[in-house]
């Protein structure tokens, strides 16, 4: 049997799985100290209005500067942070950092746009998100409409009543909410009108060059749904002029992607704003 044949051999798969497991454990250990050691950094990616040619928002994205491994991508450490619950204090830190930063940009008249932060399901578990958000806004003196929370369909659908109640309170405070990676979760279409969101973010999978033309019908219908529900639309992962032309022809106005700007550290954004706000 396959069980016997694998018994005395250490297969490539075992080695690979083992190495993966070891890295996972070592990263988890380091992640527990990362916040205290100031190893996290926030980078910001612009959301671009392709009609007006101005920045209409920024998305804050987390980077981990590991002392030995260098920059570690969120794809690798966010799942660990979510499993261990470390995502909660990390996101609290980020809320404060991002609000203060955005208040500075606003006060110095460098930029006056909402900045969004990605939320994990964990953030809605103990009911304290509202208080933490309110505190971050008060401490930083940032106006609530300059803060946006990005949630996914699965977060909205999970424990929907309770999540919607928390989102509604945040919306009443003036905080914006967007639905990230839209179109990859299916489940929420029937309840979409019950989730209090300002913006739908069309997932990158629909925008990819190879897929774009075959996905035209889906993209234009997402835009139609959003319009009927009074929501704004952002297309994610825009990399080429062809994608921009097609998206514009479908009525999509706001775009985010490497074509317009990669996620940038704070020190690059001052100059970036100067070069990119002349049109207003
Ligand atoms: P997301 O929220 O959907 O963020 C968009 C991701 O797509 C970012 O990757 C961004 O750098 C990348 N991206 C933007 N434009 C393009 C493009 O034109 N082409 C391609 N190929 N990629 C593009 P990143 O920063 O690696 O983050 C990956 C995911 O990790 C995020 O997806 C989000 O789900 C999660 N994440 C990142 N930061 C945080 C955080 O602070 N908290 C939580 N909970 N999750 C986060
Ligand atoms: Mg996002
Ligand atoms: Mg996304
Ligand atoms: Mg994503």
Short mmCIF file of C-alpha atoms and ligand atoms in Angstrom, two decimals:
data_model
loop_
_atom_site.label_atom_id
_atom_site.label_comp_id
_atom_site.label_asym_id
_atom_site.label_seq_id
_atom_site.Cartn_x
_atom_site.Cartn_y
_atom_site.Cartn_z
CA UNK A 1 0.00 0.00 0.00
CA UNK A 2 1.01 3.60 -0.33
CA UNK A 3 1.32 3.86 3.41
CA UNK A 4 3.96 1.11 3.58
CA UNK A 5 5.93 2.37 0.63
CA UNK A 6 6.32 5.79 2.21
CA UNK A 7 7.37 4.45 5.56
CA UNK A 8 11.13 4.14 5.26
CA UNK A 9 11.67 6.84 2.72
CA UNK A 10 11.82 10.45 3.64
CA UNK A 11 10.05 11.84 0.59
CA UNK A 12 10.60 15.21 -1.01
CA UNK A 13 7.12 16.10 0.15
CA UNK A 14 7.92 15.32 3.77
CA UNK A 15 11.06 17.47 3.62
CA UNK A 16 9.15 20.27 1.99
CA UNK A 17 6.29 20.05 4.48
CA UNK A 18 8.76 19.91 7.33
CA UNK A 19 10.64 22.98 6.15
CA UNK A 20 7.38 24.83 5.73
CA UNK A 21 6.30 23.87 9.24
CA UNK A 22 9.61 25.01 10.74
CA UNK A 23 9.46 28.38 9.02
CA UNK A 24 5.84 28.79 10.12
CA UNK A 25 6.79 28.11 13.75
CA UNK A 26 9.79 30.40 13.70
CA UNK A 27 7.78 33.21 12.08
CA UNK A 28 5.04 32.80 14.67
CA UNK A 29 7.58 33.14 17.46
CA UNK A 30 9.05 36.28 15.86
CA UNK A 31 5.62 37.73 15.09
CA UNK A 32 4.85 37.80 18.81
CA UNK A 33 7.70 40.30 19.31
CA UNK A 34 7.40 42.24 16.06
CA UNK A 35 5.04 44.93 17.33
CA UNK A 36 7.16 45.73 20.40
CA UNK A 37 10.25 45.81 18.21
CA UNK A 38 8.64 48.25 15.74
CA UNK A 39 9.17 45.91 12.81
CA UNK A 40 5.90 46.78 11.06
CA UNK A 41 5.70 49.43 8.41
CA UNK A 42 2.68 50.77 6.56
CA UNK A 43 2.86 51.36 2.82
CA UNK A 44 0.18 53.26 0.90
CA UNK A 45 -1.22 52.59 -2.57
CA UNK A 46 -3.18 55.28 -4.41
CA UNK A 47 -6.75 54.91 -5.70
CA UNK A 48 -6.92 56.97 -8.85
CA UNK A 49 -9.85 58.75 -10.49
CA UNK A 50 -9.16 58.10 -14.17
CA UNK A 51 -11.57 60.83 -15.37
CA UNK A 52 -10.24 63.64 -13.18
CA UNK A 53 -6.68 62.32 -12.97
CA UNK A 54 -6.42 62.80 -9.22
CA UNK A 55 -5.80 60.59 -6.23
CA UNK A 56 -9.11 59.97 -4.49
CA UNK A 57 -7.92 57.62 -1.79
CA UNK A 58 -5.12 55.47 -0.42
CA UNK A 59 -5.04 51.88 0.81
CA UNK A 60 -2.78 51.18 3.78
CA UNK A 61 -0.98 47.84 3.47
CA UNK A 62 1.16 46.21 6.11
CA UNK A 63 4.80 45.20 5.65
CA UNK A 64 6.91 43.26 8.13
CA UNK A 65 10.61 44.08 8.20
CA UNK A 66 12.01 40.88 9.64
CA UNK A 67 15.50 41.32 11.14
CA UNK A 68 16.86 38.21 9.32
CA UNK A 69 14.48 37.42 6.46
CA UNK A 70 13.94 40.99 5.23
CA UNK A 71 10.51 42.14 4.08
CA UNK A 72 7.89 39.43 4.54
CA UNK A 73 4.71 39.68 2.49
CA UNK A 74 1.26 39.90 4.12
CA UNK A 75 0.27 36.79 2.17
CA UNK A 76 2.65 34.88 4.43
CA UNK A 77 2.29 36.56 7.84
CA UNK A 78 -1.34 37.76 7.90
CA UNK A 79 -2.69 34.17 8.07
CA UNK A 80 -0.35 33.48 11.02
CA UNK A 81 -1.40 36.74 12.68
CA UNK A 82 -5.06 35.79 12.18
CA UNK A 83 -4.68 32.27 13.57
CA UNK A 84 -2.82 33.45 16.66
CA UNK A 85 -5.05 36.47 17.25
CA UNK A 86 -2.02 38.78 16.94
CA UNK A 87 -3.85 40.52 14.09
CA UNK A 88 -5.98 42.36 16.67
CA UNK A 89 -3.20 44.35 18.43
CA UNK A 90 -1.42 44.77 15.08
CA UNK A 91 -4.55 46.30 13.52
CA UNK A 92 -5.09 48.53 16.57
CA UNK A 93 -1.55 49.82 16.16
CA UNK A 94 -2.18 50.35 12.46
CA UNK A 95 -5.42 52.26 13.06
CA UNK A 96 -3.54 54.74 15.25
CA UNK A 97 -0.57 54.99 12.91
CA UNK A 98 -2.68 55.49 9.78
CA UNK A 99 -5.05 58.02 11.38
CA UNK A 100 -2.14 60.14 12.66
CA UNK A 101 -0.42 59.97 9.30
CA UNK A 102 -3.54 60.94 7.41
CA UNK A 103 -4.26 63.77 9.84
CA UNK A 104 -0.74 65.07 9.14
CA UNK A 105 -1.25 64.95 5.35
CA UNK A 106 -4.57 66.76 5.73
CA UNK A 107 -3.28 69.41 8.16
CA UNK A 108 -0.22 70.14 6.04
CA UNK A 109 -2.45 70.30 2.94
CA UNK A 110 -0.45 67.54 1.31
CA UNK A 111 -3.55 65.44 0.63
CA UNK A 112 -7.15 65.24 1.82
CA UNK A 113 -8.32 61.74 0.93
CA UNK A 114 -9.70 58.74 2.81
CA UNK A 115 -7.21 56.05 3.75
CA UNK A 116 -8.45 52.47 3.99
CA UNK A 117 -7.30 49.68 6.30
CA UNK A 118 -7.98 45.97 5.73
CA UNK A 119 -10.00 44.26 8.45
CA UNK A 120 -9.75 40.59 9.42
CA UNK A 121 -12.78 38.64 10.67
CA UNK A 122 -11.17 38.63 14.11
CA UNK A 123 -11.71 42.39 14.40
CA UNK A 124 -15.46 41.88 14.66
CA UNK A 125 -15.36 39.09 17.23
CA UNK A 126 -15.31 40.87 20.58
CA UNK A 127 -17.34 43.95 19.72
CA UNK A 128 -14.61 46.45 20.62
CA UNK A 129 -13.81 47.67 17.11
CA UNK A 130 -16.09 50.71 17.34
CA UNK A 131 -14.43 51.98 20.52
CA UNK A 132 -10.94 51.45 19.17
CA UNK A 133 -11.74 53.23 15.92
CA UNK A 134 -13.39 56.11 17.79
CA UNK A 135 -10.35 56.39 20.05
CA UNK A 136 -7.92 56.39 17.11
CA UNK A 137 -9.95 59.16 15.47
CA UNK A 138 -10.10 61.23 18.66
CA UNK A 139 -6.38 60.83 19.43
CA UNK A 140 -5.37 61.81 15.92
CA UNK A 141 -8.08 64.45 15.46
CA UNK A 142 -8.82 62.89 12.08
CA UNK A 143 -12.29 63.44 10.66
CA UNK A 144 -14.10 60.07 10.40
CA UNK A 145 -14.78 60.30 6.66
CA UNK A 146 -11.00 60.21 6.07
CA UNK A 147 -10.92 56.66 7.43
CA UNK A 148 -12.22 53.63 5.52
CA UNK A 149 -12.41 50.00 6.57
CA UNK A 150 -12.02 47.29 3.91
CA UNK A 151 -13.87 44.07 4.65
CA UNK A 152 -14.37 41.00 2.49
CA UNK A 153 -17.63 39.30 1.57
CA UNK A 154 -16.83 36.37 3.84
CA UNK A 155 -16.38 38.69 6.83
CA UNK A 156 -19.67 40.41 6.07
CA UNK A 157 -21.47 37.09 5.69
CA UNK A 158 -19.99 35.48 8.76
CA UNK A 159 -22.21 36.29 11.70
CA UNK A 160 -23.91 38.77 9.42
CA UNK A 161 -26.36 40.39 11.86
CA UNK A 162 -23.68 41.22 14.40
CA UNK A 163 -21.15 42.37 11.79
CA UNK A 164 -23.71 44.57 10.04
CA UNK A 165 -24.68 46.11 13.40
CA UNK A 166 -21.03 47.03 14.09
CA UNK A 167 -20.54 48.38 10.58
CA UNK A 168 -23.72 50.46 10.83
CA UNK A 169 -22.48 52.13 14.02
CA UNK A 170 -19.16 52.88 12.36
CA UNK A 171 -20.95 54.30 9.33
CA UNK A 172 -23.05 56.53 11.60
CA UNK A 173 -19.80 57.81 13.08
CA UNK A 174 -18.85 58.81 9.53
CA UNK A 175 -16.31 56.08 8.83
CA UNK A 176 -16.38 54.66 5.29
CA UNK A 177 -16.64 50.95 4.50
CA UNK A 178 -15.66 49.08 1.33
CA UNK A 179 -16.16 45.51 0.19
CA UNK A 180 -12.75 44.15 -0.89
CA UNK A 181 -12.03 41.39 -3.44
CA UNK A 182 -15.63 41.63 -4.60
CA UNK A 183 -16.84 38.87 -6.87
CA UNK A 184 -14.71 36.10 -5.41
CA UNK A 185 -17.09 35.21 -2.60
CA UNK A 186 -20.42 34.68 -4.41
CA UNK A 187 -22.42 34.20 -1.25
CA UNK A 188 -23.33 37.77 -0.50
CA UNK A 189 -25.10 38.81 -3.68
CA UNK A 190 -28.54 38.17 -2.17
CA UNK A 191 -27.69 40.20 0.93
CA UNK A 192 -25.54 42.83 -0.71
CA UNK A 193 -28.15 45.54 -0.15
CA UNK A 194 -28.12 44.80 3.60
CA UNK A 195 -24.41 45.37 4.11
CA UNK A 196 -23.69 49.04 4.79
CA UNK A 197 -20.84 49.68 2.35
CA UNK A 198 -19.88 52.78 0.38
CA UNK A 199 -17.70 51.05 -2.21
CA UNK A 200 -17.28 47.77 -4.06
CA UNK A 201 -13.71 46.84 -4.98
CA UNK A 202 -13.70 44.56 -8.03
CA UNK A 203 -11.17 41.80 -7.42
CA UNK A 204 -7.97 41.61 -9.46
CA UNK A 205 -8.93 38.23 -10.96
CA UNK A 206 -11.46 39.96 -13.22
CA UNK A 207 -8.97 42.60 -14.33
CA UNK A 208 -6.03 40.33 -15.27
CA UNK A 209 -5.14 40.94 -18.90
CA UNK A 210 -5.75 37.43 -20.14
CA UNK A 211 -9.17 37.33 -18.50
CA UNK A 212 -10.34 40.87 -19.00
CA UNK A 213 -12.26 40.46 -22.27
CA UNK A 214 -13.99 37.26 -21.29
CA UNK A 215 -14.95 38.88 -17.98
CA UNK A 216 -16.39 42.03 -19.52
CA UNK A 217 -19.99 41.00 -18.87
CA UNK A 218 -19.25 40.28 -15.22
CA UNK A 219 -17.38 43.55 -14.68
CA UNK A 220 -20.12 45.65 -16.27
CA UNK A 221 -22.76 43.87 -14.20
CA UNK A 222 -20.83 44.46 -10.97
CA UNK A 223 -20.74 48.15 -11.93
CA UNK A 224 -24.48 48.09 -12.65
CA UNK A 225 -25.27 46.46 -9.30
CA UNK A 226 -23.10 48.99 -7.46
CA UNK A 227 -24.75 51.88 -9.26
CA UNK A 228 -28.24 50.62 -8.41
CA UNK A 229 -27.25 50.20 -4.77
CA UNK A 230 -25.71 53.67 -4.69
CA UNK A 231 -22.20 52.35 -4.14
CA UNK A 232 -18.95 53.47 -5.67
CA UNK A 233 -16.66 51.12 -7.58
CA UNK A 234 -12.89 50.64 -7.50
CA UNK A 235 -11.13 48.26 -9.90
CA UNK A 236 -8.15 46.52 -8.28
CA UNK A 237 -4.93 45.33 -9.92
CA UNK A 238 -4.88 47.68 -12.91
CA UNK A 239 -1.53 47.32 -14.69
CA UNK A 240 -1.93 48.35 -18.35
CA UNK A 241 -3.41 51.13 -20.52
CA UNK A 242 -5.56 48.48 -22.28
CA UNK A 243 -7.17 47.56 -18.99
CA UNK A 244 -7.81 51.22 -18.23
CA UNK A 245 -9.45 51.85 -21.60
CA UNK A 246 -11.70 48.85 -21.27
CA UNK A 247 -12.64 49.70 -17.68
CA UNK A 248 -13.42 53.28 -18.66
CA UNK A 249 -15.60 52.07 -21.53
CA UNK A 250 -17.55 50.00 -19.00
CA UNK A 251 -18.09 53.09 -16.83
CA UNK A 252 -15.50 52.34 -14.16
CA UNK A 253 -13.92 55.51 -12.93
CA UNK A 254 -11.70 54.75 -9.92
CA UNK A 255 -8.80 52.35 -10.28
CA UNK A 256 -6.00 51.00 -8.14
CA UNK A 257 -2.96 49.14 -9.43
CA UNK A 258 0.70 49.11 -10.32
CA UNK A 259 0.02 51.19 -13.45
CA UNK A 260 -0.91 54.22 -11.35
CA UNK A 261 1.23 53.56 -8.33
CA UNK A 262 2.72 50.78 -6.27
CA UNK A 263 2.31 50.71 -2.52
CA UNK A 264 4.78 53.35 -1.24
CA UNK A 265 6.37 54.13 2.12
CA UNK A 266 5.40 57.43 3.76
CA UNK A 267 8.59 59.25 2.77
CA UNK A 268 7.84 58.75 -0.94
CA UNK A 269 4.26 59.99 -0.76
CA UNK A 270 4.92 63.68 -0.21
CA UNK A 271 6.66 63.94 -3.54
CA UNK A 272 4.16 61.65 -5.18
CA UNK A 273 1.28 63.92 -4.16
CA UNK A 274 3.06 67.00 -5.46
CA UNK A 275 3.55 65.32 -8.82
CA UNK A 276 0.00 63.94 -8.96
CA UNK A 277 -2.43 66.53 -7.64
CA UNK A 278 -1.79 69.36 -10.08
CA UNK A 279 -5.02 68.64 -12.00
CA UNK A 280 -7.28 69.56 -9.08
P1 LIG B 1 -5.88 43.40 -0.75
O1 LIG B 1 -6.44 44.14 0.41
O2 LIG B 1 -6.82 42.98 -1.80
O3 LIG B 1 -4.74 44.35 -1.31
C1 LIG B 1 -4.36 44.40 -2.66
C2 LIG B 1 -3.09 43.65 -2.92
O4 LIG B 1 -2.82 43.66 -4.32
C3 LIG B 1 -1.85 44.25 -2.26
O5 LIG B 1 -0.94 43.20 -1.98
C4 LIG B 1 -1.30 45.12 -3.38
O6 LIG B 1 0.08 45.41 -3.26
C5 LIG B 1 -1.56 44.23 -4.57
N1 LIG B 1 -1.64 44.99 -5.82
C6 LIG B 1 -2.02 46.28 -5.99
N2 LIG B 1 -2.00 46.64 -7.29
C7 LIG B 1 -1.60 45.53 -7.98
C8 LIG B 1 -1.38 45.27 -9.38
O7 LIG B 1 -1.54 46.13 -10.25
N3 LIG B 1 -0.98 44.02 -9.71
C9 LIG B 1 -0.80 43.03 -8.77
N4 LIG B 1 -0.41 41.82 -9.18
N5 LIG B 1 -0.99 43.26 -7.43
C10 LIG B 1 -1.40 44.49 -7.05
P2 LIG B 1 -0.24 43.03 -0.55
O8 LIG B 1 0.16 44.35 0.00
O9 LIG B 1 0.81 41.97 -0.71
O10 LIG B 1 -1.42 42.47 0.35
C11 LIG B 1 -2.03 41.25 0.06
C12 LIG B 1 -3.25 41.03 0.92
O11 LIG B 1 -2.86 40.91 2.30
C13 LIG B 1 -4.25 42.18 0.89
O12 LIG B 1 -5.10 42.08 -0.22
C14 LIG B 1 -4.98 41.98 2.20
O13 LIG B 1 -5.96 40.99 2.06
C15 LIG B 1 -3.86 41.46 3.09
N6 LIG B 1 -3.32 42.58 3.89
C16 LIG B 1 -2.36 43.48 3.60
N7 LIG B 1 -2.18 44.36 4.61
C17 LIG B 1 -3.08 44.00 5.57
C18 LIG B 1 -3.42 44.52 6.88
O14 LIG B 1 -2.87 45.52 7.34
N8 LIG B 1 -4.39 43.86 7.57
C19 LIG B 1 -5.04 42.77 7.07
N9 LIG B 1 -5.97 42.18 7.82
N10 LIG B 1 -4.75 42.26 5.85
C20 LIG B 1 -3.80 42.88 5.12
MG1 LIG B 2 -7.74 45.67 0.53
MG1 LIG B 3 -8.40 43.40 -2.75
MG1 LIG B 4 -6.86 40.42 -1.77
#
